Structure formats: structure tokens, C-alpha cells
Coordinates of C-alpha atoms and ligand atoms in Angstrom, one line a residue:
M1 CA -170.3 -51.2 -91.3
A2 CA -166.9 -51.9 -92.8
E3 CA -166.2 -55.4 -94.2
L4 CA -163.0 -57.2 -93.6
I5 CA -162.3 -59.9 -96.3
L6 CA -160.0 -62.8 -95.3
E7 CA -157.3 -64.3 -97.5
P8 CA -158.4 -67.7 -99.0
G9 CA -158.2 -70.5 -96.4
K10 CA -157.9 -68.0 -93.5
E11 CA -161.6 -68.5 -92.7
R12 CA -160.8 -71.9 -91.2
S13 CA -159.5 -70.6 -87.9
V14 CA -162.5 -68.4 -87.6
M15 CA -164.8 -71.3 -88.4
R16 CA -163.1 -73.2 -85.5
R17 CA -164.2 -70.3 -83.4
H18 CA -160.7 -68.9 -82.7
P19 CA -161.3 -65.2 -82.0
W20 CA -158.0 -63.7 -83.3
I21 CA -157.5 -62.5 -86.9
F22 CA -153.9 -61.6 -87.6
A23 CA -152.9 -58.9 -90.0
G24 CA -151.5 -61.4 -92.5
S25 CA -154.9 -63.2 -92.8
I26 CA -156.6 -60.1 -94.2
A27 CA -157.0 -59.6 -98.0
T28 CA -158.9 -56.2 -97.9
L29 CA -160.9 -53.9 -95.9
H30 CA -164.0 -52.5 -97.6
G31 CA -165.1 -49.2 -96.0
R32 CA -163.5 -47.2 -93.2
A33 CA -162.9 -48.5 -89.7
R34 CA -161.2 -46.9 -86.7
A35 CA -159.7 -48.6 -83.6
G36 CA -162.4 -50.5 -81.8
D37 CA -165.1 -50.2 -84.5
T38 CA -167.1 -53.3 -85.2
V39 CA -166.5 -54.8 -88.6
E40 CA -168.1 -57.7 -90.5
I41 CA -165.8 -60.6 -91.2
H42 CA -166.2 -62.3 -94.6
S43 CA -164.5 -65.2 -96.3
T44 CA -163.0 -64.9 -99.8
K45 CA -166.2 -66.6 -101.1
G46 CA -168.3 -64.0 -99.5
D47 CA -169.7 -65.9 -96.5
M48 CA -170.3 -63.6 -93.5
L49 CA -168.6 -65.3 -90.5
G50 CA -169.5 -62.8 -87.7
H51 CA -168.4 -59.5 -86.2
A52 CA -165.1 -58.4 -84.8
A53 CA -163.5 -55.4 -83.2
F54 CA -161.0 -53.7 -85.5
S55 CA -157.6 -52.9 -84.2
P56 CA -155.4 -51.1 -86.8
N57 CA -152.3 -50.9 -84.6
S58 CA -152.1 -54.5 -83.5
Q59 CA -150.8 -57.6 -85.2
I60 CA -154.0 -59.1 -84.0
R61 CA -155.9 -56.9 -86.4
A62 CA -159.4 -58.0 -85.3
R63 CA -160.9 -59.9 -82.4
M64 CA -164.2 -61.7 -82.9
W65 CA -167.1 -60.6 -80.8
N66 CA -169.4 -63.3 -82.2
F67 CA -169.6 -66.0 -84.9
D68 CA -173.1 -65.1 -85.9
A69 CA -174.1 -63.0 -88.9
Q70 CA -177.4 -62.1 -87.4
E71 CA -176.5 -60.9 -83.8
S72 CA -175.8 -57.2 -83.5
V73 CA -172.9 -55.9 -81.4
D74 CA -174.6 -53.3 -79.3
H75 CA -175.4 -52.4 -75.6
A76 CA -177.7 -55.4 -75.4
F77 CA -175.0 -57.7 -76.6
F78 CA -172.6 -56.7 -73.8
K79 CA -175.4 -56.9 -71.3
R80 CA -176.1 -60.5 -72.3
R81 CA -172.4 -61.5 -72.5
V82 CA -171.5 -60.0 -69.1
A83 CA -174.6 -61.5 -67.4
Q84 CA -173.8 -64.9 -68.9
S85 CA -170.3 -64.7 -67.7
V86 CA -171.3 -63.7 -64.1
A87 CA -174.0 -66.4 -64.1
R88 CA -171.4 -69.1 -64.9
R89 CA -169.7 -68.2 -61.6
T90 CA -172.8 -67.8 -59.4
T91 CA -174.0 -71.3 -60.5
H92 CA -170.7 -73.1 -59.9
P93 CA -170.5 -74.7 -56.4
H94 CA -166.8 -73.8 -56.0
L95 CA -167.4 -70.1 -56.8
A96 CA -170.9 -69.3 -55.6
G97 CA -169.9 -68.2 -52.1
Q98 CA -166.6 -66.5 -53.0
D99 CA -166.2 -62.7 -52.5
G100 CA -162.9 -62.7 -54.5
L101 CA -163.2 -64.2 -57.9
R102 CA -162.7 -63.5 -61.6
L103 CA -166.0 -62.6 -63.3
I104 CA -164.8 -62.2 -66.9
H105 CA -161.8 -64.0 -68.3
G106 CA -161.3 -62.3 -71.7
E107 CA -161.4 -64.5 -74.8
S108 CA -162.5 -67.6 -72.8
D109 CA -165.7 -65.8 -71.8
G110 CA -166.4 -64.5 -75.3
L111 CA -165.1 -61.0 -74.4
P112 CA -161.6 -60.5 -76.0
G113 CA -159.4 -58.2 -74.0
V114 CA -161.9 -57.8 -71.1
I115 CA -160.9 -58.9 -67.6
A116 CA -163.2 -58.2 -64.6
D117 CA -162.3 -59.4 -61.0
R118 CA -164.6 -59.1 -58.1
Y119 CA -163.3 -58.2 -54.6
G120 CA -166.2 -57.8 -52.2
D121 CA -168.3 -54.8 -53.4
V122 CA -165.6 -53.7 -55.8
V123 CA -165.2 -54.9 -59.4
V124 CA -161.8 -54.2 -61.0
L125 CA -161.9 -53.9 -64.8
Q126 CA -158.9 -54.3 -67.1
L127 CA -159.3 -53.6 -70.8
T128 CA -156.5 -54.6 -73.1
S129 CA -158.2 -54.5 -76.5
A130 CA -159.4 -51.6 -78.7
G131 CA -162.8 -53.2 -78.9
G132 CA -163.1 -53.5 -75.1
E133 CA -162.1 -49.9 -74.8
K134 CA -164.7 -48.8 -77.3
W135 CA -167.5 -50.5 -75.4
K136 CA -166.2 -49.6 -71.9
D137 CA -169.4 -47.8 -70.8
A138 CA -171.6 -50.6 -71.9
I139 CA -169.4 -53.2 -70.1
I140 CA -169.3 -51.1 -66.9
S141 CA -173.1 -50.7 -66.8
A142 CA -173.6 -54.4 -67.5
L143 CA -171.2 -55.3 -64.7
V144 CA -173.0 -53.0 -62.2
Q145 CA -176.3 -54.5 -63.2
A146 CA -175.2 -58.1 -63.1
T147 CA -173.3 -57.9 -59.7
G148 CA -174.9 -55.0 -57.8
C149 CA -171.3 -53.9 -57.0
K150 CA -170.8 -50.5 -55.4
C151 CA -167.7 -49.6 -57.3
V152 CA -166.0 -50.3 -60.6
Y153 CA -162.3 -49.5 -60.5
E154 CA -160.4 -49.5 -63.8
R155 CA -156.9 -50.9 -63.9
S156 CA -156.2 -50.7 -67.6
D157 CA -152.6 -50.1 -66.9
S158 CA -151.1 -53.2 -68.4
E159 CA -148.3 -52.7 -70.9
V160 CA -150.0 -55.0 -73.4
R161 CA -152.4 -52.1 -74.1
R162 CA -149.6 -50.4 -76.1
L163 CA -149.7 -53.2 -78.6
E164 CA -153.3 -52.1 -79.3
G165 CA -152.2 -48.4 -79.5
L166 CA -154.0 -47.7 -76.2
E167 CA -152.5 -45.5 -73.4
P168 CA -152.5 -46.9 -69.8
H169 CA -155.4 -45.7 -67.7
A170 CA -156.5 -46.3 -64.1
G171 CA -159.1 -44.8 -61.9
I172 CA -162.7 -45.0 -60.5
A173 CA -165.1 -45.7 -63.3
Y174 CA -168.3 -46.0 -61.2
G175 CA -169.3 -45.4 -57.6
E176 CA -166.9 -44.9 -54.7
L177 CA -163.9 -46.9 -53.8
P178 CA -163.9 -48.0 -50.1
E179 CA -160.8 -47.2 -48.1
T180 CA -160.0 -50.8 -47.7
V181 CA -161.0 -53.9 -49.6
V182 CA -160.8 -57.2 -47.7
I183 CA -161.8 -60.6 -49.1
S184 CA -162.1 -64.0 -47.4
E185 CA -160.3 -66.8 -49.1
N186 CA -160.7 -70.4 -47.8
G187 CA -161.5 -68.8 -44.4
V188 CA -158.5 -66.4 -44.4
R189 CA -159.0 -62.6 -44.6
M190 CA -156.8 -60.9 -47.2
E191 CA -156.6 -57.2 -47.9
V192 CA -156.5 -56.4 -51.6
D193 CA -154.9 -53.2 -52.8
V194 CA -156.8 -52.7 -56.1
V195 CA -155.1 -49.4 -56.8
H196 CA -151.4 -50.4 -56.4
G197 CA -151.4 -54.2 -56.2
H198 CA -150.2 -56.5 -59.0
K199 CA -152.6 -57.3 -61.9
T200 CA -156.0 -56.3 -60.5
G201 CA -154.7 -56.5 -57.0
F202 CA -154.5 -60.2 -56.2
Y203 CA -153.6 -63.5 -57.8
L204 CA -157.1 -65.0 -57.8
D205 CA -156.0 -67.8 -60.2
Q206 CA -154.2 -69.6 -57.3
R207 CA -157.2 -69.8 -54.9
D208 CA -157.7 -73.6 -55.2
N209 CA -154.0 -74.3 -55.1
R210 CA -153.5 -72.2 -52.0
K211 CA -156.3 -74.3 -50.4
L212 CA -154.4 -77.5 -51.3
T213 CA -151.2 -76.0 -49.7
G214 CA -153.2 -75.6 -46.5
E215 CA -154.3 -79.2 -46.6
L216 CA -150.8 -80.4 -47.2
A217 CA -149.1 -78.1 -44.6
K218 CA -150.2 -79.8 -41.3
D219 CA -147.1 -80.2 -39.0
R220 CA -144.8 -79.3 -41.9
S221 CA -142.2 -76.6 -42.0
V222 CA -143.0 -74.4 -45.1
L223 CA -140.9 -72.2 -47.4
N224 CA -143.0 -69.9 -49.6
C225 CA -141.0 -68.3 -52.3
F226 CA -142.4 -65.2 -54.2
C227 CA -145.0 -64.9 -51.5
Y228 CA -146.5 -61.5 -52.6
T229 CA -149.1 -60.7 -50.0
A230 CA -148.8 -64.1 -48.2
G231 CA -151.7 -66.0 -49.8
F232 CA -149.9 -69.4 -49.7
S233 CA -148.2 -68.6 -46.3
L234 CA -151.5 -67.8 -44.5
Q235 CA -153.2 -70.9 -45.9
A236 CA -150.3 -73.0 -44.7
L237 CA -150.5 -71.5 -41.2
A238 CA -154.3 -72.1 -41.2
G239 CA -153.6 -75.7 -42.2
G240 CA -151.4 -76.2 -39.2
A241 CA -147.9 -75.6 -40.5
S242 CA -145.2 -75.8 -37.8
A243 CA -143.4 -72.8 -39.3
V244 CA -143.6 -70.7 -42.5
L245 CA -140.7 -68.7 -44.0
S246 CA -142.0 -66.3 -46.7
I247 CA -139.7 -64.6 -49.3
D248 CA -140.3 -61.8 -51.7
S249 CA -138.2 -59.0 -53.1
S250 CA -140.9 -56.4 -52.8
G251 CA -141.0 -54.4 -49.6
P252 CA -144.6 -53.2 -50.1
A253 CA -145.8 -56.7 -50.8
L254 CA -144.3 -57.9 -47.6
E255 CA -145.8 -55.0 -45.7
T256 CA -149.2 -56.1 -46.9
A257 CA -148.3 -59.7 -46.2
R258 CA -147.6 -58.9 -42.5
H259 CA -150.8 -56.8 -42.4
N260 CA -152.8 -59.7 -43.7
L261 CA -151.4 -62.0 -41.0
A262 CA -152.5 -59.4 -38.4
L263 CA -156.0 -59.5 -40.0
N264 CA -156.2 -63.1 -39.0
P265 CA -155.8 -63.4 -35.2
Q266 CA -156.7 -67.0 -35.3
L267 CA -153.3 -67.7 -36.9
D268 CA -150.2 -68.2 -34.8
S269 CA -148.0 -65.2 -35.9
K270 CA -145.0 -66.6 -34.0
R271 CA -144.7 -69.3 -36.6
A272 CA -144.3 -66.8 -39.4
E273 CA -140.9 -65.5 -40.6
W274 CA -140.4 -63.0 -43.4
L275 CA -137.4 -62.3 -45.7
E276 CA -137.1 -59.5 -48.2
A277 CA -134.7 -60.9 -50.7
D278 CA -134.1 -62.1 -54.2
V279 CA -135.3 -65.7 -54.2
F280 CA -132.4 -66.9 -56.5
E281 CA -129.9 -65.6 -53.8
A282 CA -132.0 -66.5 -50.8
L283 CA -132.3 -70.2 -51.8
R284 CA -128.5 -70.4 -52.1
L285 CA -128.1 -68.7 -48.7
L286 CA -130.6 -71.1 -47.0
R287 CA -128.5 -74.0 -48.4
T288 CA -125.3 -72.7 -47.0
Q289 CA -127.1 -72.2 -43.7
G290 CA -128.1 -75.8 -43.8
R291 CA -131.8 -75.1 -43.6
K292 CA -134.4 -77.7 -44.7
F293 CA -138.1 -77.6 -45.2
D294 CA -141.0 -80.1 -45.6
L295 CA -143.0 -78.2 -48.1
I296 CA -141.8 -75.5 -50.5
V297 CA -143.9 -73.3 -52.7
L298 CA -142.4 -71.7 -55.8
D299 CA -144.8 -69.3 -57.5
P300 CA -142.5 -67.0 -59.5
P301 CA -143.6 -64.1 -61.8
K302 CA -143.9 -64.7 -65.5
F303 CA -140.4 -65.5 -66.7
A304 CA -141.5 -66.1 -70.3
P305 CA -144.3 -63.8 -71.5
S306 CA -144.0 -65.4 -74.9
A307 CA -142.3 -68.4 -76.6
A308 CA -139.4 -66.1 -77.6
H309 CA -138.3 -65.8 -74.0
A310 CA -138.6 -69.6 -73.4
Q311 CA -135.0 -70.5 -73.3
R312 CA -133.8 -67.9 -70.8
A313 CA -136.9 -68.6 -68.7
A314 CA -136.3 -72.3 -68.8
R315 CA -132.9 -71.8 -67.1
A316 CA -134.4 -69.6 -64.4
Y317 CA -137.2 -72.2 -63.7
K318 CA -134.6 -75.0 -63.6
D319 CA -132.4 -73.1 -61.2
I320 CA -135.1 -72.4 -58.6
N321 CA -136.6 -75.9 -58.9
M322 CA -133.2 -77.5 -58.5
L323 CA -132.5 -75.4 -55.4
G324 CA -136.0 -76.1 -54.1
F325 CA -135.5 -79.9 -54.4
R326 CA -132.2 -79.6 -52.5
L327 CA -133.8 -77.8 -49.6
L328 CA -136.4 -80.5 -49.0
N329 CA -136.3 -82.9 -46.1
P330 CA -136.9 -86.6 -47.0
G331 CA -140.6 -87.1 -48.0
G332 CA -140.8 -83.3 -48.7
I333 CA -143.1 -81.7 -51.2
L334 CA -142.4 -79.1 -53.9
M335 CA -145.3 -77.1 -55.2
T336 CA -144.0 -75.5 -58.3
Y337 CA -145.7 -73.2 -60.7
S338 CA -145.3 -71.4 -64.0
C339 CA -147.6 -68.7 -65.2
S340 CA -145.6 -68.2 -68.4
G341 CA -147.7 -68.5 -71.6
G342 CA -144.5 -69.1 -73.4
I343 CA -143.8 -72.4 -71.5
G344 CA -146.2 -75.2 -72.1
L345 CA -147.0 -77.9 -69.6
E346 CA -144.8 -80.5 -71.3
L347 CA -141.8 -78.2 -71.3
F348 CA -142.4 -77.2 -67.7
Q349 CA -142.6 -80.8 -66.6
S350 CA -139.3 -81.6 -68.4
I351 CA -137.6 -78.6 -66.8
V352 CA -138.8 -79.8 -63.3
A353 CA -137.7 -83.3 -64.1
G354 CA -134.2 -82.0 -65.1
A355 CA -134.1 -80.0 -61.9
A356 CA -134.8 -83.1 -59.8
V357 CA -132.0 -85.0 -61.6
D358 CA -129.5 -82.2 -61.0
A359 CA -130.5 -82.0 -57.4
G360 CA -130.0 -85.8 -57.0
V361 CA -133.5 -86.5 -55.8
D362 CA -136.1 -89.1 -56.8
A363 CA -139.5 -87.4 -57.1
R364 CA -143.0 -88.1 -58.4
I365 CA -145.9 -85.9 -59.4
V366 CA -148.8 -86.2 -56.9
H367 CA -150.9 -83.4 -58.3
R368 CA -151.1 -81.5 -61.6
L369 CA -152.7 -78.1 -61.0
G370 CA -154.1 -75.2 -63.0
A371 CA -156.2 -72.1 -62.4
G372 CA -159.6 -72.3 -60.8
A373 CA -163.0 -72.5 -62.4
D374 CA -163.3 -68.7 -62.6
H375 CA -160.4 -68.8 -65.1
P376 CA -162.0 -71.1 -67.7
I377 CA -160.1 -72.0 -70.9
G378 CA -162.2 -71.7 -74.1
L379 CA -161.8 -75.0 -76.0
S380 CA -161.1 -72.9 -79.1
V381 CA -158.6 -70.6 -77.4
P382 CA -155.9 -72.9 -76.0
E383 CA -153.7 -69.7 -75.6
G384 CA -155.9 -69.0 -72.6
E385 CA -154.1 -71.7 -70.6
Y386 CA -151.1 -70.1 -68.8
L387 CA -151.0 -71.4 -65.2
K388 CA -149.6 -74.8 -64.6
G389 CA -148.5 -76.4 -61.3
L390 CA -146.8 -79.6 -60.3
V391 CA -146.9 -81.0 -56.8
C392 CA -143.8 -83.3 -56.5
Q393 CA -142.9 -85.4 -53.6
I394 CA -139.4 -86.7 -53.0
D395 CA -138.3 -90.0 -51.4
Ligands
SAH1 N1 -147.7 -66.5 -54.8 C1 -148.3 -65.2 -54.8 C2 -148.2 -64.5 -56.1 C3 -146.7 -64.4 -56.6 S1 -146.5 -63.1 -57.7 C4 -149.8 -65.3 -54.4 O1 -150.3 -66.4 -54.2 O2 -150.4 -64.3 -54.3 C5 -144.8 -63.0 -57.9 C6 -144.1 -62.3 -56.8 O3 -142.7 -62.5 -57.0 C7 -144.3 -60.8 -56.6 O4 -144.7 -60.5 -55.3 C8 -142.9 -60.2 -56.9 O5 -142.6 -59.1 -56.0 C9 -142.0 -61.3 -56.5 N2 -140.7 -61.4 -57.2 C10 -140.4 -61.2 -58.5 N3 -139.1 -61.4 -58.7 C11 -138.5 -61.8 -57.6 C12 -137.3 -62.3 -57.1 N4 -136.2 -62.4 -58.0 N5 -137.1 -62.6 -55.9 C13 -138.1 -62.5 -55.0 N6 -139.3 -62.1 -55.3 C14 -139.5 -61.8 -56.6

């Protein structure tokens, strides 16, 4: 096995159990290694720190599989890691009964570049690292064994794969894909398009926050911006909202959204209104029409994938939040999110605070939100924290 020797001092991050080794931290590579091969990681002094997946094309040149000189990285390793990850979910009271949940959350579950989401009998796998790609077969058979699922569908079509020198790939990896995949979230049925949907098909990370929306929505008029397939909208209807206007710029997303409403005959469809539009324009239009709402959800796409995009993204966040605050009735609630890794909680909160000042409202934070327990954040991998939400109530 090839040996990767770190520059002096660069072992400190590995010893704090951070899984990424950047190209600039590497002194030499003894032996030959191709993309995805397992390499030994050594400090300058010669201490063996663990094993990593080599990725010659990426700035993250290696990702740690373990921090243990003795443990081999083989089929049995992946069987153990996948089983542990699945068991963390089945033993958590919030997750145990869910049929839509994340089973493997990459680095934070000790499997860098590996995402696995469960939707009923289907597991959707997304591999974004050379190491994950190399061990694909082992990961798939471990998932089948740990979950008893009938199908593994691969959605390794994320653009970040290119940074690892990997081509996009999607298709059935195991079993047969059922014609439709429907999950139940907080008592609401949702169809998930695992083939064409965003990410692996659904935004599982917002499950708990959608539930809170339902709890806050009773007798309130709701505006759900960036509604995708209507997750927040249907929870609001289930919670007794008086009316829900949902906006998205994607026609296919709205089509699924309407279909999802029809899947839930217990909900009053007459209270639902849909608008295919750009949210930035629609919010201004609603203002000129004099419309007001009691509860507004803003769950936009990632405006800042990295810190380099933060400034432009900050302007976009401020704009929609300012417009959102202005559309609220007295006592109204704004549920506002950012899933941008490049915008931290502190910065997001200051953007929202600035938006409230510009809108001329007094507001306070009543809840701070993040992703659910199936999206854990490894204590040594703070980069794993991306979703933050603030629930603000105005006077
Ligand atoms: N809240 C959703 C997830 C939102 S994902 C849920 O709980 O499932 C972001 C959504 O924003 C996508 O559906 C995308 O189509 C939409 N979108 C992106 N840019 C937009 C824009 N400028 N105006 C309206 N919708 C937009």
C-alpha cells in the first residue's frame, strides 16, 4: 500500500480527526496510488495515523476512512460502517418510524463522499468522492444487507464529482425501481421522484422544520416561497392554515406539488393556491397587490455554495427577507432558511436582522433551526453544518 507523508505540523488536523487532507499538506507519496486507492497516512516523524482514499485530481487529495493503523479498509469495514450508520437511525426515537430519511451523511457518518437516503423500499445513493466510487459495490451490498431495501438507485450526478475527476452517473444499481415512490412525512403523503428530483429526490433535511410549520400554521394565511414539491405547504394545510400560496419557478416541481396535494384527500385543496414565478419578482408583485400573510416560509436554493459567493448571496438573502418581513401582518412569523455552506449562522442572522431594519419591523427570534437527527454534524467536521433556519416574529 502506498504511503502518504504529511508536511511537518500537518498531522495536527488529522489527529483532531478532521477527514480531509489538502494537496498542500502533503510532503511525499511513497509508492503508486490511483484515484480511490487506499493509502496509509504518516506524519513526518513516521507515525501511522490511519487510512485514506487517494484522490489525485482533487484539492482534497485524500479523505480519511479511519484514524486507526490496525483497522483494514476492506469489504468488512464498509459493512460495519454502513450498519452502524443505519443503526444510529433505527435507534433514534425521531427517526425509527420514518420511511423517508437519510441513512448515511458522508463525513459526519465516517464515510466521506457517501450519501444514502431511504425512501420506502428504495435507497438512493450518491457518491461524490473517488474513494466512495472505488468501494461502490461494497457500499451497495452493505446497504441492502442493513436495510432489506428492494432497490438501490444511484444518483451520482452531482457536479461536485467533477472536482474528484469523476463523471456523472445515474441508474439502478440493485433490484428494481418501483413505478412510484411515496413516503409519509408527519402524516402527509409525498411522492418522491428519485430519478429526476432535486438532490436524491427530496429535501429530507427539512422534515422537523416542516412539522413546526404545521404546528404554527393553524388559522394563519401562509406564503411558501421556493415550495418545490409542497413539503411546507402541505404541512401548513395539515396544521389548519386558512390559506396557502406556494411559489416556485419550476413547472415540474409545481406539477408534483399539485399531485402531492391530491395524494392527501384529508387536506382542503380549496385553500391551496399555486404560482409559477420567480420569487424575487413575485414578492414585489404581492406587495403592489397589497397582499399580506400571517406566516411566510423562505427556503431558497443554495445562493452561496462556498465562502467566495458570500457577498452576492448576502444581497439576495437580504432582499427576500426584507420583502418577506414587509408582507407580514402584525404578529406575523417569518421562517427563513439558508442552506449555503458559505454563509455561517452568525452572518445569516445579521443579514436577517438588517432585512428587518430595512423593512421597518421589530422582530425577535423564537426558534433557531437546523437539519434533523438523520443529518448529524461530526464534531470534528464543522463543515458538515450547512442548514440554518430562524423563526422570527414581528410586533
Ligand atoms: N422548501 C422545499 C425545498 C426548496 S428547494 C422543500 O421543503 O422541499 C429550492 C426550490 O427553489 C426549488 O424547487 C427551485 O425550483 C426553486 N427556485 C430556485 N430559484 C428560484 C427563484 N428565483 N424563484 C422561484 N423558485 C426558485
